[in-house]
Amino acid sequence: MSQPPTQGGESARPPGQDRTLEALGLAGVPREEPLLYPGAWPRESGLLDGDRLLPLDRAVYAEGDGRVPVLAIGSNASPAQLRHKMAEFGIASPVPMVRSRVTGLDIGVSAHVSRMGYVSASPVGAPGVVRELFVLWLDAEQLAVIDASEGVPMAGGNFDRVWLPAPDVRVEPGDGSVLRGAYAYVNRHGVLHDGTGAPRRHPGAQRPLITDLLHGSARLRELFGVTPEEFCARARADRRLCDRGTRLFAEEERVTASGLERYAGSGPDDPFAGSRTPSAGPTAPMP
């Protein structure tokens, strides 16, 4: 992600261009092909509408619009992954995706092995660090789906949804405004460190990450094999093996805090209380 967010959230692509995810090079789904994680991110803001990423006419939604801002740290910024998650619960409503300048966060490595077959990203506190990330403006049903996909409703889930307030985390959506805060999903297991105790930065690709993790642990190789392909194949849909790998990270003292744990439970946990709620929202987390 090297280009700045398009001013005002408007797409710079010419009108009439094929806007399907396939045509835009955004069709790969990490949940189906784990080595694709975190998936292809768009170059600009857009409105995910089914199989298309359409131009977006605004960067910020008011409280009365029934949407809340959620920072996408890993594959939630992949339109194909988002579409896959929503389709699993039969939700087809459009999702605004606003590319934004975010100060105070970096992208770390989750200290757990996902049943999807990859090692996911998780935010870490990083004062002064600037990243370009996507803000998803989610309605109640969409938020329930993403919560479920991250395991938020379950005691044994991997993530908490936390509110990161400004100015601790500064989110600038490109229209000249600064959000008062945004939600993010923080890993309950912590994050992997870089060997010095500081959070390790996620490289943005699975193959080098998994290769390095396997290289550094004979016990991890015993569990998951010696190649990224073996790792993904063994981890995929094997909850016990993934749980064992997650415990191994802690046993080998590879884990540190994200620096965002203090925000858990401190924000508006139910942003849609007293307003519109999902008619048939997810009741259990996806794997």
XYZ file of C-alpha atoms in Angstrom:
287
model
C 0.000 0.000 0.000
C 2.086 2.872 -1.236
C -0.423 5.330 -2.644
C -2.264 7.794 -0.411
C -6.009 7.361 0.045
C -8.048 9.029 -2.678
C -9.387 12.353 -1.462
C -12.950 12.142 -0.195
C -13.172 8.379 -0.705
C -13.929 8.752 -4.415
C -12.582 6.191 -6.843
C -10.061 7.457 -9.384
C -10.837 4.674 -11.884
C -12.533 5.793 -15.089
C -16.306 5.354 -15.281
C -17.509 2.334 -17.202
C -14.501 0.203 -16.283
C -15.188 -3.404 -15.311
C -15.509 -3.196 -11.526
C -15.752 -6.913 -10.741
C -13.273 -8.229 -8.198
C -11.881 -10.580 -10.833
C -11.200 -7.737 -13.256
C -9.609 -5.644 -10.498
C -7.307 -8.478 -9.403
C -9.047 -8.764 -6.023
C -10.846 -12.101 -6.334
C -8.565 -14.397 -4.281
C -10.107 -15.601 -0.998
C -7.624 -16.402 1.822
C -10.211 -18.599 3.535
C -10.094 -20.848 0.471
C -6.367 -20.426 -0.300
C -4.538 -19.676 2.978
C -1.215 -18.765 1.384
C -2.993 -15.776 -0.180
C -3.493 -14.214 3.275
C -4.124 -11.327 3.849
C -5.515 -11.223 0.323
C -5.319 -8.448 -2.220
C -6.213 -5.001 -0.893
C -7.693 -2.330 -3.179
C -5.555 0.588 -4.285
C -8.316 3.032 -3.382
C -11.542 3.448 -1.446
C -14.655 1.776 -2.744
C -18.090 0.321 -2.054
C -18.089 -3.464 -1.976
C -21.388 -4.427 -3.571
C -21.614 -8.153 -4.226
C -18.898 -9.061 -6.714
C -18.045 -5.462 -7.564
C -16.028 -2.673 -5.974
C -17.828 0.520 -6.944
C -16.868 4.182 -6.539
C -17.543 5.604 -3.090
C -19.162 9.014 -2.710
C -18.130 9.785 0.894
C -15.461 8.876 3.401
C -17.309 9.361 6.708
C -20.742 8.271 7.921
C -22.649 10.066 10.665
C -23.994 8.263 13.732
C -27.499 8.519 12.311
C -26.461 6.536 9.240
C -26.422 3.323 11.277
C -22.800 2.434 10.572
C -19.681 2.251 12.750
C -15.997 2.483 11.723
C -13.935 -0.709 11.977
C -10.226 -0.806 11.137
C -9.252 -3.657 8.828
C -5.839 -4.929 9.882
C -5.518 -8.164 7.881
C -7.821 -9.990 5.503
C -10.844 -7.857 6.414
C -9.317 -5.352 3.975
C -9.610 -7.954 1.205
C -12.917 -7.421 -0.637
C -13.051 -11.095 -1.619
C -12.581 -12.214 1.981
C -15.242 -9.760 3.157
C -17.665 -10.978 0.504
C -16.958 -14.596 1.510
C -17.688 -13.853 5.182
C -20.911 -11.976 4.433
C -22.171 -14.565 1.949
C -21.798 -17.313 4.534
C -24.612 -15.639 6.478
C -26.611 -14.565 3.439
C -25.829 -10.865 3.854
C -25.491 -8.983 0.574
C -25.709 -5.332 1.699
C -22.893 -3.071 0.418
C -19.822 -2.392 2.587
C -18.063 0.996 2.351
C -14.267 0.594 2.458
C -12.355 3.836 3.057
C -8.603 3.902 2.690
C -7.298 6.018 5.563
C -4.151 7.331 7.190
C -3.789 5.789 10.650
C -1.287 7.003 13.234
C -0.466 5.011 16.361
C -0.910 1.457 15.074
C 1.200 -1.127 13.326
C 0.372 -4.612 12.022
C 1.663 -7.426 14.203
C 1.495 -11.224 14.008
C -1.278 -12.943 15.936
C 0.006 -15.429 18.511
C -2.383 -18.126 17.340
C -2.719 -20.547 14.431
C -5.974 -20.050 12.554
C -8.156 -22.983 11.538
C -8.228 -21.318 8.148
C -4.633 -22.461 7.737
C -2.762 -19.190 8.143
C -1.176 -17.029 10.845
C -3.212 -13.858 10.896
C -2.429 -10.216 11.565
C -3.329 -8.285 14.708
C -2.934 -4.586 15.541
C -0.230 -3.427 17.921
C 0.193 -0.090 19.600
C 2.912 1.917 17.877
C 3.008 5.608 18.859
C 4.058 7.795 15.952
C 3.882 5.001 13.364
C 1.771 5.845 10.301
C 0.070 3.160 8.199
C -2.481 3.287 5.411
C -5.338 1.006 6.395
C -8.952 0.535 5.417
C -11.858 1.639 7.566
C -14.964 -0.485 7.042
C -18.224 1.306 7.796
C -20.387 -1.581 9.001
C -24.086 -1.736 9.797
C -25.434 -3.920 12.604
C -25.736 -7.127 10.579
C -22.325 -6.706 8.980
C -20.676 -5.991 12.334
C -22.253 -9.146 13.787
C -20.764 -11.192 10.939
C -17.259 -9.804 11.402
C -17.530 -10.196 15.175
C -18.470 -13.837 14.634
C -15.668 -14.421 12.154
C -13.163 -13.173 14.751
C -14.656 -15.213 17.603
C -15.718 -12.162 19.610
C -18.974 -13.683 20.967
C -17.242 -16.832 22.252
C -15.232 -17.282 25.444
C -12.689 -19.302 23.467
C -12.558 -16.906 20.519
C -9.324 -15.393 19.295
C -10.164 -11.672 19.213
C -11.810 -8.911 21.210
C -13.387 -5.961 19.438
C -12.049 -2.834 21.147
C -12.670 0.881 20.704
C -9.505 2.852 19.955
C -10.165 6.521 20.722
C -8.550 9.586 19.255
C -6.003 10.945 19.911
C -4.457 7.635 21.010
C -5.075 6.350 17.503
C -5.577 9.009 14.833
C -7.675 7.953 11.825
C -7.821 10.355 8.870
C -10.160 9.145 6.117
C -8.876 11.585 3.518
C -11.650 14.183 3.523
C -9.897 16.493 5.977
C -11.592 15.034 9.045
C -10.280 12.957 11.961
C -12.489 10.212 13.365
C -13.237 10.321 17.097
C -12.137 6.685 17.193
C -12.603 3.326 15.513
C -13.065 -0.312 16.420
C -10.335 -2.886 15.889
C -9.935 -6.589 16.615
C -7.179 -7.284 19.158
C -5.870 -10.808 19.626
C -6.643 -12.337 23.002
C -3.477 -14.471 22.831
C -1.168 -11.494 22.285
C 1.224 -11.172 19.356
C 4.542 -12.732 18.399
C 7.680 -10.761 19.230
C 10.737 -10.158 17.060
C 13.278 -11.738 19.400
C 13.923 -8.534 21.333
C 10.547 -8.513 23.067
C 9.021 -5.948 20.696
C 6.024 -6.963 18.587
C 7.007 -8.530 15.297
C 5.675 -6.784 12.196
C 3.539 -8.948 9.947
C 5.309 -9.205 6.568
C 2.029 -9.086 4.671
C 2.594 -12.490 3.063
C 2.184 -15.959 4.503
C 4.956 -17.848 2.774
C 7.931 -15.956 4.281
C 6.229 -15.708 7.662
C 5.443 -19.419 7.962
C 8.849 -20.370 6.549
C 10.573 -18.322 9.235
C 8.327 -19.611 12.031
C 8.994 -23.224 11.025
C 12.721 -22.582 10.695
C 12.833 -21.296 14.264
C 11.101 -24.209 15.977
C 11.696 -27.953 15.668
C 8.551 -28.584 17.699
C 6.490 -26.483 15.298
C 7.895 -28.501 12.379
C 6.900 -31.721 14.146
C 3.335 -30.479 14.327
C 2.922 -28.734 10.980
C 5.598 -30.034 8.603
C 8.556 -28.276 7.032
C 6.970 -26.179 4.271
C 4.267 -23.481 4.195
C 2.126 -25.789 2.074
C 2.321 -28.535 4.700
C 1.625 -26.032 7.467
C -1.544 -24.778 5.774
C -2.782 -28.242 4.868
C -2.304 -29.619 8.388
C -3.695 -26.580 10.171
C -6.768 -26.180 8.000
C -9.916 -27.186 9.860
C -7.973 -29.110 12.553
C -8.931 -27.273 15.720
C -6.873 -29.447 18.069
C -3.707 -29.018 16.029
C -4.219 -25.257 15.771
C -4.779 -25.044 19.522
C -1.571 -27.031 20.072
C 0.350 -24.660 17.820
C -1.089 -21.677 19.664
C 0.004 -23.113 23.022
C 3.428 -23.830 21.584
C 3.965 -20.155 20.756
C 3.447 -19.374 24.441
C 5.502 -22.349 25.672
C 8.454 -21.261 23.531
C 8.118 -17.716 24.893
C 7.486 -16.170 21.502
C 4.536 -14.087 22.710
C 4.275 -10.495 23.911
C 1.464 -8.014 24.542
C 0.059 -5.909 21.712
C -0.099 -2.796 23.871
C -3.813 -2.477 23.131
C -5.139 -4.800 25.819
C -6.068 -1.873 28.055
C -8.811 -0.852 25.610
C -10.757 -4.111 25.975
C -14.110 -3.375 27.541
C -13.480 0.368 27.726
C -15.477 1.526 24.712
C -19.042 1.342 23.377
C -19.235 -2.475 23.267
C -22.764 -2.508 21.819
C -22.827 0.391 19.368
C -26.290 -0.559 18.093
C -28.001 -0.942 21.461
C -31.455 0.599 21.288
C -31.325 0.934 17.508
C -31.523 -1.336 14.494
C -30.361 -4.890 15.203
C -29.843 -7.869 12.918
C -33.042 -9.781 12.189
C -31.185 -13.079 11.931
C -27.601 -12.315 12.796
C -24.820 -14.824 13.395
C -25.123 -16.710 16.662
C -21.803 -18.570 16.595
C -18.328 -17.737 15.328
C -17.031 -19.046 12.042
C -13.968 -21.285 12.389
